[in-house]
Amino acid sequence: MLVTRQPVLRRFFYPVLPADDLADSPVPFVLLGQKVVLWRDGDGVARAAEDRCCHRTAMLSKGWVDGGELVCGYHGWAYDGAGKCTRIPQWKNQDREIRFSIRAFATRERYGFVWVCLDAAPLADIPDFPEEDDPAFRRIPQFYETWDCAGLRIMENSFDNAHFSFVHRNTFGDQGHPEPASIDIEETAEGFVMRSDAPVVNPDAQKKILRMDSDRTVRHMTATWYMPFARKLHIRYPNGLIHAIVTIATPIDDRRSQICQFVMRNDTEADAKAEDIIAFDRAVTAEDKDILEATEADVPLDIRSGDEFHMPSDRPGLLMRKRLLQLLAEAGESEATDQPGRAGGGPDGAPESAPGSAPGGAPGSASAAE
């Protein structure tokens, strides 16, 4: 699936910028291939619009903010938060009605980020994370960086217990026990919830931030997927500590994602320093990044394509592909791809034969995700 060619994906909110990074000057961003400019209006409210002046197409992010309005650096045309042109300095009659405008986009501020939706009719609101309003929890900003990887790859990886022993062999994975922990999945309107108890290695760096001396521990995981590219991994450890990681893969274009991640924990800075928590999660995500950037960005939603084979532990990812195919079908869209010969795919992704089955009979059909 090539995300920039699927209009329905424009109907979701995505975090595009840490809120603290939006101050007195306009900031550019590319969301789903659309050039966007962000700024704060006179009331301090985050605004977003197409990064293109309607006069001579100059990028408005090259301009400045004056009285809460966005001013083009080329000829000084100004725009309000709704995208309406309010001032053309070159006109002799400044009382003359201006009928020019640019496209403005919906914005929200939540969890320390500015979120943008490119469509006037969002399909869903920003996910609600109850830990945000719970005084027992603190929120720690972690990562805001670009990965050369499709958002769906990142989401599938987040629900893949089979990669722990290999990708994370230097942090918490146990190569001596490669069998993935069993899972339970419950579908929701927004995506699904996966529950699993995963035994993991507890290295020294993690012992420090978990306040646990044992060499091994168990992650009691409740992972929630929110269509299309957001997840919360709620980890409860045996000592009662909760480490809830939120990761959103905001799609820049077909091959790049902006990773926005923060963690919410029911402890204090005195219990574990934020810098130590970030450092450990950094080591883990660096392992993911290294391998995920080695994957192809055009992820086949229709498993009948035969482009990839599957095994039982791929069930969460197969369900994601099935649900995204359903989303496209409901919007009257087909899967966009650059792969010659790939089947268009139906809404349920069900195969007519078994080209998606892994060697040895491992299920690769949609039934593996049901």
mmCIF file of C-alpha atoms in Angstrom:
data_model
loop_
_atom_site.group_PDB
_atom_site.id
_atom_site.type_symbol
_atom_site.label_atom_id
_atom_site.label_comp_id
_atom_site.label_asym_id
_atom_site.label_seq_id
_atom_site.Cartn_x
_atom_site.Cartn_y
_atom_site.Cartn_z
ATOM 1 C CA MET A 1 0.000 0.000 0.000
ATOM 2 C CA LEU A 2 1.278 3.425 -0.978
ATOM 3 C CA VAL A 3 -0.167 5.778 1.619
ATOM 4 C CA THR A 4 -0.079 8.982 -0.423
ATOM 5 C CA ARG A 5 -2.408 7.364 -2.977
ATOM 6 C CA GLN A 6 -5.052 6.381 -0.431
ATOM 7 C CA PRO A 7 -7.262 9.466 0.176
ATOM 8 C CA VAL A 8 -9.040 7.855 3.130
ATOM 9 C CA LEU A 9 -5.825 8.030 5.161
ATOM 10 C CA ARG A 10 -6.083 11.828 5.017
ATOM 11 C CA ARG A 11 -9.157 11.523 7.253
ATOM 12 C CA PHE A 12 -7.167 10.751 10.420
ATOM 13 C CA PHE A 13 -5.326 12.995 12.860
ATOM 14 C CA TYR A 14 -1.548 12.593 13.038
ATOM 15 C CA PRO A 15 0.969 14.228 15.383
ATOM 16 C CA VAL A 16 3.274 16.342 13.242
ATOM 17 C CA LEU A 17 5.280 18.519 15.646
ATOM 18 C CA PRO A 18 6.133 18.773 19.357
ATOM 19 C CA ALA A 19 3.974 21.623 20.640
ATOM 20 C CA ASP A 20 6.976 23.314 22.260
ATOM 21 C CA ASP A 21 8.664 23.536 18.842
ATOM 22 C CA LEU A 22 5.913 25.818 17.559
ATOM 23 C CA ALA A 23 6.625 29.302 18.864
ATOM 24 C CA ASP A 24 7.054 32.608 17.010
ATOM 25 C CA SER A 25 7.964 31.350 13.541
ATOM 26 C CA PRO A 26 6.162 29.171 10.971
ATOM 27 C CA VAL A 27 7.310 25.551 10.724
ATOM 28 C CA PRO A 28 7.085 23.280 7.646
ATOM 29 C CA PHE A 29 6.066 19.617 7.616
ATOM 30 C CA VAL A 30 5.130 17.082 4.953
ATOM 31 C CA LEU A 31 2.121 14.904 5.810
ATOM 32 C CA LEU A 32 1.073 12.165 3.369
ATOM 33 C CA GLY A 33 2.978 14.023 0.656
ATOM 34 C CA GLN A 34 1.147 17.283 1.401
ATOM 35 C CA LYS A 35 3.355 20.271 2.253
ATOM 36 C CA VAL A 36 1.977 21.852 5.428
ATOM 37 C CA VAL A 37 2.921 25.012 7.325
ATOM 38 C CA LEU A 38 2.176 25.379 11.040
ATOM 39 C CA TRP A 39 2.073 28.548 13.136
ATOM 40 C CA ARG A 40 0.359 30.043 16.196
ATOM 41 C CA ASP A 41 -2.334 32.660 15.794
ATOM 42 C CA GLY A 42 -2.814 35.727 17.981
ATOM 43 C CA ASP A 43 -4.436 33.604 20.711
ATOM 44 C CA GLY A 44 -1.604 31.090 20.690
ATOM 45 C CA VAL A 45 -3.723 28.436 18.956
ATOM 46 C CA ALA A 46 -1.848 26.110 16.596
ATOM 47 C CA ARG A 47 -2.888 26.532 12.975
ATOM 48 C CA ALA A 48 -2.051 24.560 9.833
ATOM 49 C CA ALA A 49 -2.462 25.224 6.128
ATOM 50 C CA GLU A 50 -0.986 24.251 2.795
ATOM 51 C CA ASP A 51 2.575 25.531 2.537
ATOM 52 C CA ARG A 52 1.917 27.413 -0.687
ATOM 53 C CA CYS A 53 1.049 31.042 -1.250
ATOM 54 C CA CYS A 54 -1.813 31.392 -3.735
ATOM 55 C CA HIS A 55 -0.001 34.304 -5.427
ATOM 56 C CA ARG A 56 3.237 32.807 -6.805
ATOM 57 C CA THR A 57 3.376 29.473 -4.949
ATOM 58 C CA ALA A 58 6.208 30.410 -2.570
ATOM 59 C CA MET A 59 6.420 28.259 0.563
ATOM 60 C CA LEU A 60 4.742 30.181 3.365
ATOM 61 C CA SER A 61 7.037 28.539 5.892
ATOM 62 C CA LYS A 62 9.750 30.812 4.438
ATOM 63 C CA GLY A 63 7.822 33.808 5.758
ATOM 64 C CA TRP A 64 6.939 34.959 9.266
ATOM 65 C CA VAL A 65 4.051 35.498 11.704
ATOM 66 C CA ASP A 66 2.672 38.998 12.281
ATOM 67 C CA GLY A 67 -0.138 39.516 14.753
ATOM 68 C CA GLY A 68 -1.036 35.860 14.551
ATOM 69 C CA GLU A 69 -1.287 35.911 10.756
ATOM 70 C CA LEU A 70 0.995 34.071 8.374
ATOM 71 C CA VAL A 71 2.910 36.398 6.070
ATOM 72 C CA CYS A 72 4.447 35.242 2.791
ATOM 73 C CA GLY A 73 8.116 36.163 2.538
ATOM 74 C CA TYR A 74 7.863 36.783 -1.221
ATOM 75 C CA HIS A 75 5.322 39.629 -1.538
ATOM 76 C CA GLY A 76 3.915 39.983 1.974
ATOM 77 C CA TRP A 77 0.464 38.524 1.405
ATOM 78 C CA ALA A 78 -1.024 37.579 4.795
ATOM 79 C CA TYR A 79 -3.360 34.744 5.822
ATOM 80 C CA ASP A 80 -5.480 34.099 8.898
ATOM 81 C CA GLY A 81 -5.982 30.778 10.673
ATOM 82 C CA ALA A 82 -8.809 29.796 8.332
ATOM 83 C CA GLY A 83 -6.544 30.259 5.303
ATOM 84 C CA LYS A 84 -8.229 33.470 4.095
ATOM 85 C CA CYS A 85 -5.955 36.086 2.572
ATOM 86 C CA THR A 86 -6.372 39.212 4.703
ATOM 87 C CA ARG A 87 -3.789 41.607 3.321
ATOM 88 C CA ILE A 88 -2.145 42.399 -0.013
ATOM 89 C CA PRO A 89 0.344 45.215 0.645
ATOM 90 C CA GLN A 90 0.621 46.154 -3.044
ATOM 91 C CA TRP A 91 -3.038 47.155 -3.384
ATOM 92 C CA LYS A 92 -3.558 50.893 -3.230
ATOM 93 C CA ASN A 93 -7.073 50.466 -1.858
ATOM 94 C CA GLN A 94 -6.631 48.438 1.318
ATOM 95 C CA ASP A 95 -10.400 48.391 1.847
ATOM 96 C CA ARG A 96 -10.868 46.366 -1.319
ATOM 97 C CA GLU A 97 -12.407 42.927 -0.695
ATOM 98 C CA ILE A 98 -9.953 40.025 -0.965
ATOM 99 C CA ARG A 99 -11.421 36.778 -2.226
ATOM 100 C CA PHE A 100 -8.272 34.680 -2.235
ATOM 101 C CA SER A 101 -7.512 31.852 0.207
ATOM 102 C CA ILE A 102 -5.443 28.731 0.801
ATOM 103 C CA ARG A 103 -6.521 25.392 2.243
ATOM 104 C CA ALA A 104 -6.468 25.269 6.029
ATOM 105 C CA PHE A 105 -6.406 22.029 8.013
ATOM 106 C CA ALA A 106 -7.870 20.986 11.359
ATOM 107 C CA THR A 107 -5.441 21.014 14.293
ATOM 108 C CA ARG A 108 -5.478 19.732 17.871
ATOM 109 C CA GLU A 109 -2.927 19.873 20.670
ATOM 110 C CA ARG A 110 -2.645 16.802 22.854
ATOM 111 C CA TYR A 111 0.045 14.770 24.596
ATOM 112 C CA GLY A 112 2.622 17.454 23.884
ATOM 113 C CA PHE A 113 2.132 17.365 20.094
ATOM 114 C CA VAL A 114 0.297 19.348 17.452
ATOM 115 C CA TRP A 115 -1.949 16.983 15.487
ATOM 116 C CA VAL A 116 -3.240 17.674 11.965
ATOM 117 C CA CYS A 117 -6.004 16.153 9.832
ATOM 118 C CA LEU A 118 -5.906 16.928 6.107
ATOM 119 C CA ASP A 119 -9.612 16.254 5.540
ATOM 120 C CA ALA A 120 -12.563 18.328 6.697
ATOM 121 C CA ALA A 121 -14.399 15.183 7.845
ATOM 122 C CA PRO A 122 -12.123 13.146 10.195
ATOM 123 C CA LEU A 123 -13.060 9.494 10.621
ATOM 124 C CA ALA A 124 -11.759 9.358 14.196
ATOM 125 C CA ASP A 125 -10.585 11.652 16.949
ATOM 126 C CA ILE A 126 -7.189 11.511 18.600
ATOM 127 C CA PRO A 127 -6.939 8.340 20.745
ATOM 128 C CA ASP A 128 -7.780 8.766 24.420
ATOM 129 C CA PHE A 129 -5.083 7.578 26.840
ATOM 130 C CA PRO A 130 -6.495 7.677 30.408
ATOM 131 C CA GLU A 131 -3.012 7.733 31.964
ATOM 132 C CA GLU A 132 -2.668 11.330 30.714
ATOM 133 C CA ASP A 133 -5.206 12.579 33.261
ATOM 134 C CA ASP A 134 -4.213 10.205 36.070
ATOM 135 C CA PRO A 135 -2.094 12.022 38.715
ATOM 136 C CA ALA A 136 -0.306 8.736 39.467
ATOM 137 C CA PHE A 137 1.343 8.871 36.027
ATOM 138 C CA ARG A 138 3.952 11.101 34.449
ATOM 139 C CA ARG A 139 4.462 11.584 30.714
ATOM 140 C CA ILE A 140 8.012 11.483 29.361
ATOM 141 C CA PRO A 141 8.622 12.674 25.770
ATOM 142 C CA GLN A 142 10.971 10.241 24.058
ATOM 143 C CA PHE A 143 11.462 10.374 20.294
ATOM 144 C CA TYR A 144 10.618 12.651 17.389
ATOM 145 C CA GLU A 145 12.577 11.456 14.387
ATOM 146 C CA THR A 146 12.250 10.309 10.786
ATOM 147 C CA TRP A 147 12.522 6.628 9.867
ATOM 148 C CA ASP A 148 12.898 5.379 6.299
ATOM 149 C CA CYS A 149 10.116 2.891 6.807
ATOM 150 C CA ALA A 150 6.396 2.484 6.154
ATOM 151 C CA GLY A 151 4.104 3.132 9.107
ATOM 152 C CA LEU A 152 2.403 -0.247 8.707
ATOM 153 C CA ARG A 153 5.749 -2.030 9.096
ATOM 154 C CA ILE A 154 6.292 -0.175 12.369
ATOM 155 C CA MET A 155 2.820 -1.053 13.619
ATOM 156 C CA GLU A 156 3.135 -4.745 12.724
ATOM 157 C CA ASN A 157 6.500 -4.892 14.453
ATOM 158 C CA SER A 158 4.965 -3.396 17.600
ATOM 159 C CA PHE A 159 2.642 -6.399 17.918
ATOM 160 C CA ASP A 160 5.139 -9.064 16.838
ATOM 161 C CA ASN A 161 6.264 -11.240 19.771
ATOM 162 C CA ALA A 162 8.382 -13.400 17.458
ATOM 163 C CA HIS A 163 11.057 -10.773 16.841
ATOM 164 C CA PHE A 164 12.046 -10.250 20.496
ATOM 165 C CA SER A 165 14.635 -13.032 20.616
ATOM 166 C CA PHE A 166 16.420 -11.822 17.508
ATOM 167 C CA VAL A 167 16.045 -8.089 16.952
ATOM 168 C CA HIS A 168 16.269 -7.371 20.686
ATOM 169 C CA ARG A 169 18.874 -9.975 21.583
ATOM 170 C CA ASN A 170 21.140 -7.260 23.053
ATOM 171 C CA THR A 171 18.465 -5.621 25.210
ATOM 172 C CA PHE A 172 15.676 -7.854 26.543
ATOM 173 C CA GLY A 173 15.252 -10.733 24.059
ATOM 174 C CA ASP A 174 16.138 -14.331 24.938
ATOM 175 C CA GLN A 175 17.645 -16.198 21.966
ATOM 176 C CA GLY A 176 17.539 -19.428 23.935
ATOM 177 C CA HIS A 177 13.732 -19.310 23.921
ATOM 178 C CA PRO A 178 12.618 -18.071 20.486
ATOM 179 C CA GLU A 179 9.023 -19.327 20.789
ATOM 180 C CA PRO A 180 6.762 -16.243 20.794
ATOM 181 C CA ALA A 181 4.394 -15.746 23.705
ATOM 182 C CA SER A 182 0.776 -16.629 22.975
ATOM 183 C CA ILE A 183 -1.663 -13.808 22.331
ATOM 184 C CA ASP A 184 -5.339 -12.977 22.678
ATOM 185 C CA ILE A 185 -6.899 -10.428 20.314
ATOM 186 C CA GLU A 186 -10.148 -8.497 20.668
ATOM 187 C CA GLU A 187 -11.264 -6.352 17.744
ATOM 188 C CA THR A 188 -12.574 -2.831 18.379
ATOM 189 C CA ALA A 189 -14.113 -0.128 16.206
ATOM 190 C CA GLU A 190 -10.749 1.674 16.124
ATOM 191 C CA GLY A 191 -8.544 -1.392 15.615
ATOM 192 C CA PHE A 192 -7.894 -4.113 18.187
ATOM 193 C CA VAL A 193 -6.496 -4.925 21.635
ATOM 194 C CA MET A 194 -3.882 -7.663 22.025
ATOM 195 C CA ARG A 195 -3.037 -9.239 25.391
ATOM 196 C CA SER A 196 0.044 -11.324 26.090
ATOM 197 C CA ASP A 197 2.414 -12.353 28.884
ATOM 198 C CA ALA A 198 5.979 -12.407 27.561
ATOM 199 C CA PRO A 199 8.973 -13.691 29.588
ATOM 200 C CA VAL A 200 11.991 -11.460 28.899
ATOM 201 C CA VAL A 201 15.583 -10.981 29.996
ATOM 202 C CA ASN A 202 16.109 -8.215 32.566
ATOM 203 C CA PRO A 203 19.538 -6.648 31.826
ATOM 204 C CA ASP A 204 21.311 -4.295 34.210
ATOM 205 C CA ALA A 205 20.110 -1.159 32.423
ATOM 206 C CA GLN A 206 16.508 -2.289 32.796
ATOM 207 C CA LYS A 207 16.946 -3.483 36.379
ATOM 208 C CA LYS A 208 17.775 0.101 37.272
ATOM 209 C CA ILE A 209 14.651 1.650 35.779
ATOM 210 C CA LEU A 210 12.351 -1.203 36.853
ATOM 211 C CA ARG A 211 13.806 -1.424 40.376
ATOM 212 C CA MET A 212 13.966 -5.226 39.999
ATOM 213 C CA ASP A 213 17.097 -7.297 40.692
ATOM 214 C CA SER A 214 16.022 -10.539 38.992
ATOM 215 C CA ASP A 215 17.757 -11.568 35.758
ATOM 216 C CA ARG A 216 14.439 -12.378 34.135
ATOM 217 C CA THR A 217 10.954 -10.960 34.389
ATOM 218 C CA VAL A 218 7.563 -11.083 32.678
ATOM 219 C CA ARG A 219 5.935 -8.368 30.644
ATOM 220 C CA HIS A 220 2.164 -8.429 31.114
ATOM 221 C CA MET A 221 1.268 -6.599 27.905
ATOM 222 C CA THR A 222 -1.946 -4.999 26.720
ATOM 223 C CA ALA A 223 -1.251 -3.518 23.301
ATOM 224 C CA THR A 224 -3.850 -1.411 21.503
ATOM 225 C CA TRP A 225 -3.753 -0.631 17.786
ATOM 226 C CA TYR A 226 -5.542 2.476 16.531
ATOM 227 C CA MET A 227 -6.021 2.654 12.784
ATOM 228 C CA PRO A 228 -4.022 3.420 10.831
ATOM 229 C CA PHE A 229 -0.593 3.922 12.467
ATOM 230 C CA ALA A 230 -0.855 4.421 16.241
ATOM 231 C CA ARG A 231 -0.381 2.060 19.168
ATOM 232 C CA LYS A 232 -0.165 2.039 22.944
ATOM 233 C CA LEU A 233 1.813 -0.740 24.611
ATOM 234 C CA HIS A 234 0.727 -0.978 28.248
ATOM 235 C CA ILE A 235 3.312 -3.096 30.106
ATOM 236 C CA ARG A 236 2.700 -4.150 33.699
ATOM 237 C CA TYR A 237 5.622 -5.698 35.559
ATOM 238 C CA PRO A 238 5.345 -8.082 38.543
ATOM 239 C CA ASN A 239 6.276 -5.303 40.984
ATOM 240 C CA GLY A 240 3.301 -3.182 39.875
ATOM 241 C CA LEU A 241 5.234 -0.740 37.708
ATOM 242 C CA ILE A 242 3.383 0.321 34.560
ATOM 243 C CA HIS A 243 5.335 1.429 31.495
ATOM 244 C CA ALA A 244 2.887 2.547 28.798
ATOM 245 C CA ILE A 245 4.565 3.432 25.503
ATOM 246 C CA VAL A 246 2.674 5.377 22.840
ATOM 247 C CA THR A 247 4.107 5.287 19.325
ATOM 248 C CA ILE A 248 2.628 6.984 16.273
ATOM 249 C CA ALA A 249 4.165 6.563 12.835
ATOM 250 C CA THR A 250 3.043 9.748 11.103
ATOM 251 C CA PRO A 251 3.298 9.163 7.324
ATOM 252 C CA ILE A 252 5.501 11.736 5.600
ATOM 253 C CA ASP A 253 5.301 10.041 2.232
ATOM 254 C CA ASP A 254 5.181 6.502 0.839
ATOM 255 C CA ARG A 255 8.570 5.564 2.276
ATOM 256 C CA ARG A 256 9.167 7.723 5.349
ATOM 257 C CA SER A 257 7.483 8.017 8.752
ATOM 258 C CA GLN A 258 7.891 10.562 11.518
ATOM 259 C CA ILE A 259 8.138 8.624 14.779
ATOM 260 C CA CYS A 260 6.415 10.379 17.665
ATOM 261 C CA GLN A 261 6.839 8.469 20.929
ATOM 262 C CA PHE A 262 6.280 9.135 24.600
ATOM 263 C CA VAL A 263 5.914 6.955 27.675
ATOM 264 C CA MET A 264 3.602 7.196 30.704
ATOM 265 C CA ARG A 265 4.696 5.615 33.987
ATOM 266 C CA ASN A 266 3.246 5.316 37.486
ATOM 267 C CA ASP A 267 6.490 6.272 39.213
ATOM 268 C CA THR A 268 8.496 9.418 39.850
ATOM 269 C CA GLU A 269 11.779 10.965 38.773
ATOM 270 C CA ALA A 270 13.181 9.933 42.157
ATOM 271 C CA ASP A 271 12.308 6.303 41.369
ATOM 272 C CA ALA A 272 13.799 6.319 37.874
ATOM 273 C CA LYS A 273 15.391 9.170 35.963
ATOM 274 C CA ALA A 274 13.712 10.114 32.718
ATOM 275 C CA GLU A 275 17.072 10.124 30.947
ATOM 276 C CA ASP A 276 17.684 6.496 31.973
ATOM 277 C CA ILE A 277 14.217 5.453 30.798
ATOM 278 C CA ILE A 278 14.738 7.180 27.460
ATOM 279 C CA ALA A 279 18.201 5.653 27.100
ATOM 280 C CA PHE A 280 16.905 2.086 27.501
ATOM 281 C CA ASP A 281 13.957 2.602 25.178
ATOM 282 C CA ARG A 282 16.345 4.285 22.753
ATOM 283 C CA ALA A 283 18.476 1.151 22.653
ATOM 284 C CA VAL A 284 15.378 -0.959 21.982
ATOM 285 C CA THR A 285 13.988 1.303 19.264
ATOM 286 C CA ALA A 286 17.400 1.580 17.596
ATOM 287 C CA GLU A 287 17.315 -2.192 17.157
ATOM 288 C CA ASP A 288 13.844 -1.932 15.592
ATOM 289 C CA LYS A 289 14.843 0.964 13.362
ATOM 290 C CA ASP A 290 17.879 -0.856 11.995
ATOM 291 C CA ILE A 291 15.893 -3.854 10.807
ATOM 292 C CA LEU A 292 12.705 -2.037 9.786
ATOM 293 C CA GLU A 293 14.576 0.329 7.502
ATOM 294 C CA ALA A 294 15.750 -2.793 5.667
ATOM 295 C CA THR A 295 12.149 -3.700 4.722
ATOM 296 C CA GLU A 296 10.169 -2.657 1.646
ATOM 297 C CA ALA A 297 7.771 0.260 2.089
ATOM 298 C CA ASP A 298 5.030 -0.966 -0.262
ATOM 299 C CA VAL A 299 3.398 -3.377 2.204
ATOM 300 C CA PRO A 300 0.948 -5.765 0.476
ATOM 301 C CA LEU A 301 -2.427 -5.605 2.190
ATOM 302 C CA ASP A 302 -3.841 -8.397 0.067
ATOM 303 C CA ILE A 303 -2.078 -11.584 1.110
ATOM 304 C CA ARG A 304 -3.143 -13.239 -2.146
ATOM 305 C CA SER A 305 -0.355 -11.299 -3.829
ATOM 306 C CA GLY A 306 2.167 -13.957 -2.806
ATOM 307 C CA ASP A 307 4.736 -11.200 -2.179
ATOM 308 C CA GLU A 308 5.217 -12.328 1.426
ATOM 309 C CA PHE A 309 4.763 -15.561 3.384
ATOM 310 C CA HIS A 310 3.372 -15.736 6.910
ATOM 311 C CA MET A 311 3.460 -17.717 10.140
ATOM 312 C CA PRO A 312 0.970 -17.983 13.036
ATOM 313 C CA SER A 313 2.638 -15.244 15.126
ATOM 314 C CA ASP A 314 1.921 -12.803 12.258
ATOM 315 C CA ARG A 315 -1.749 -12.833 13.238
ATOM 316 C CA PRO A 316 -1.862 -9.203 14.510
ATOM 317 C CA GLY A 317 -0.230 -7.867 11.350
ATOM 318 C CA LEU A 318 -2.539 -9.886 9.121
ATOM 319 C CA LEU A 319 -5.512 -8.476 11.010
ATOM 320 C CA MET A 320 -4.164 -4.956 10.449
ATOM 321 C CA ARG A 321 -3.938 -5.634 6.721
ATOM 322 C CA LYS A 322 -7.448 -7.046 6.675
ATOM 323 C CA ARG A 323 -8.891 -4.058 8.551
ATOM 324 C CA LEU A 324 -7.077 -1.571 6.313
ATOM 325 C CA LEU A 325 -8.418 -3.350 3.222
ATOM 326 C CA GLN A 326 -11.892 -3.019 4.722
ATOM 327 C CA LEU A 327 -11.264 0.681 5.364
ATOM 328 C CA LEU A 328 -10.257 1.190 1.730
ATOM 329 C CA ALA A 329 -13.255 -0.759 0.457
ATOM 330 C CA GLU A 330 -15.665 1.285 2.595
ATOM 331 C CA ALA A 331 -14.138 4.446 1.096
ATOM 332 C CA GLY A 332 -14.491 3.051 -2.433
ATOM 333 C CA GLU A 333 -10.748 2.683 -2.874
ATOM 334 C CA SER A 334 -8.478 -0.138 -4.018
ATOM 335 C CA GLU A 335 -5.021 -0.815 -2.688
ATOM 336 C CA ALA A 336 -2.490 1.441 -4.427
ATOM 337 C CA THR A 337 0.784 -0.268 -5.278
ATOM 338 C CA ASP A 338 3.765 0.001 -7.599
ATOM 339 C CA GLN A 339 4.259 -3.760 -7.651
ATOM 340 C CA PRO A 340 3.403 -5.217 -11.094
ATOM 341 C CA GLY A 341 0.997 -8.109 -11.009
ATOM 342 C CA ARG A 342 -0.140 -7.578 -7.408
ATOM 343 C CA ALA A 343 -3.823 -8.433 -6.963
ATOM 344 C CA GLY A 344 -6.137 -5.552 -6.146
ATOM 345 C CA GLY A 345 -7.577 -7.388 -3.187
ATOM 346 C CA GLY A 346 -11.030 -7.629 -1.684
ATOM 347 C CA PRO A 347 -12.231 -6.153 1.607
ATOM 348 C CA ASP A 348 -11.570 -9.302 3.589
ATOM 349 C CA GLY A 349 -8.234 -10.250 2.045
ATOM 350 C CA ALA A 350 -9.348 -13.876 1.810
ATOM 351 C CA PRO A 351 -7.262 -15.970 -0.588
ATOM 352 C CA GLU A 352 -8.737 -18.098 -3.346
ATOM 353 C CA SER A 353 -5.869 -20.548 -2.969
ATOM 354 C CA ALA A 354 -2.842 -20.687 -0.714
ATOM 355 C CA PRO A 355 -0.064 -18.627 -2.325
ATOM 356 C CA GLY A 356 0.413 -16.759 0.944
ATOM 357 C CA SER A 357 1.055 -19.863 3.000
ATOM 358 C CA ALA A 358 4.478 -20.243 4.514
ATOM 359 C CA PRO A 359 6.592 -23.319 3.798
ATOM 360 C CA GLY A 360 5.631 -26.182 6.035
ATOM 361 C CA GLY A 361 1.957 -25.253 6.134
ATOM 362 C CA ALA A 362 2.162 -22.187 8.412
ATOM 363 C CA PRO A 363 -1.037 -20.227 7.806
ATOM 364 C CA GLY A 364 -0.754 -17.168 5.621
ATOM 365 C CA SER A 365 -4.421 -16.660 4.836
ATOM 366 C CA ALA A 366 -6.784 -14.144 6.382
ATOM 367 C CA SER A 367 -8.046 -16.929 8.643
ATOM 368 C CA ALA A 368 -4.822 -16.546 10.618
ATOM 369 C CA ALA A 369 -6.031 -13.090 11.626
ATOM 370 C CA GLU A 370 -9.505 -14.089 12.722
#
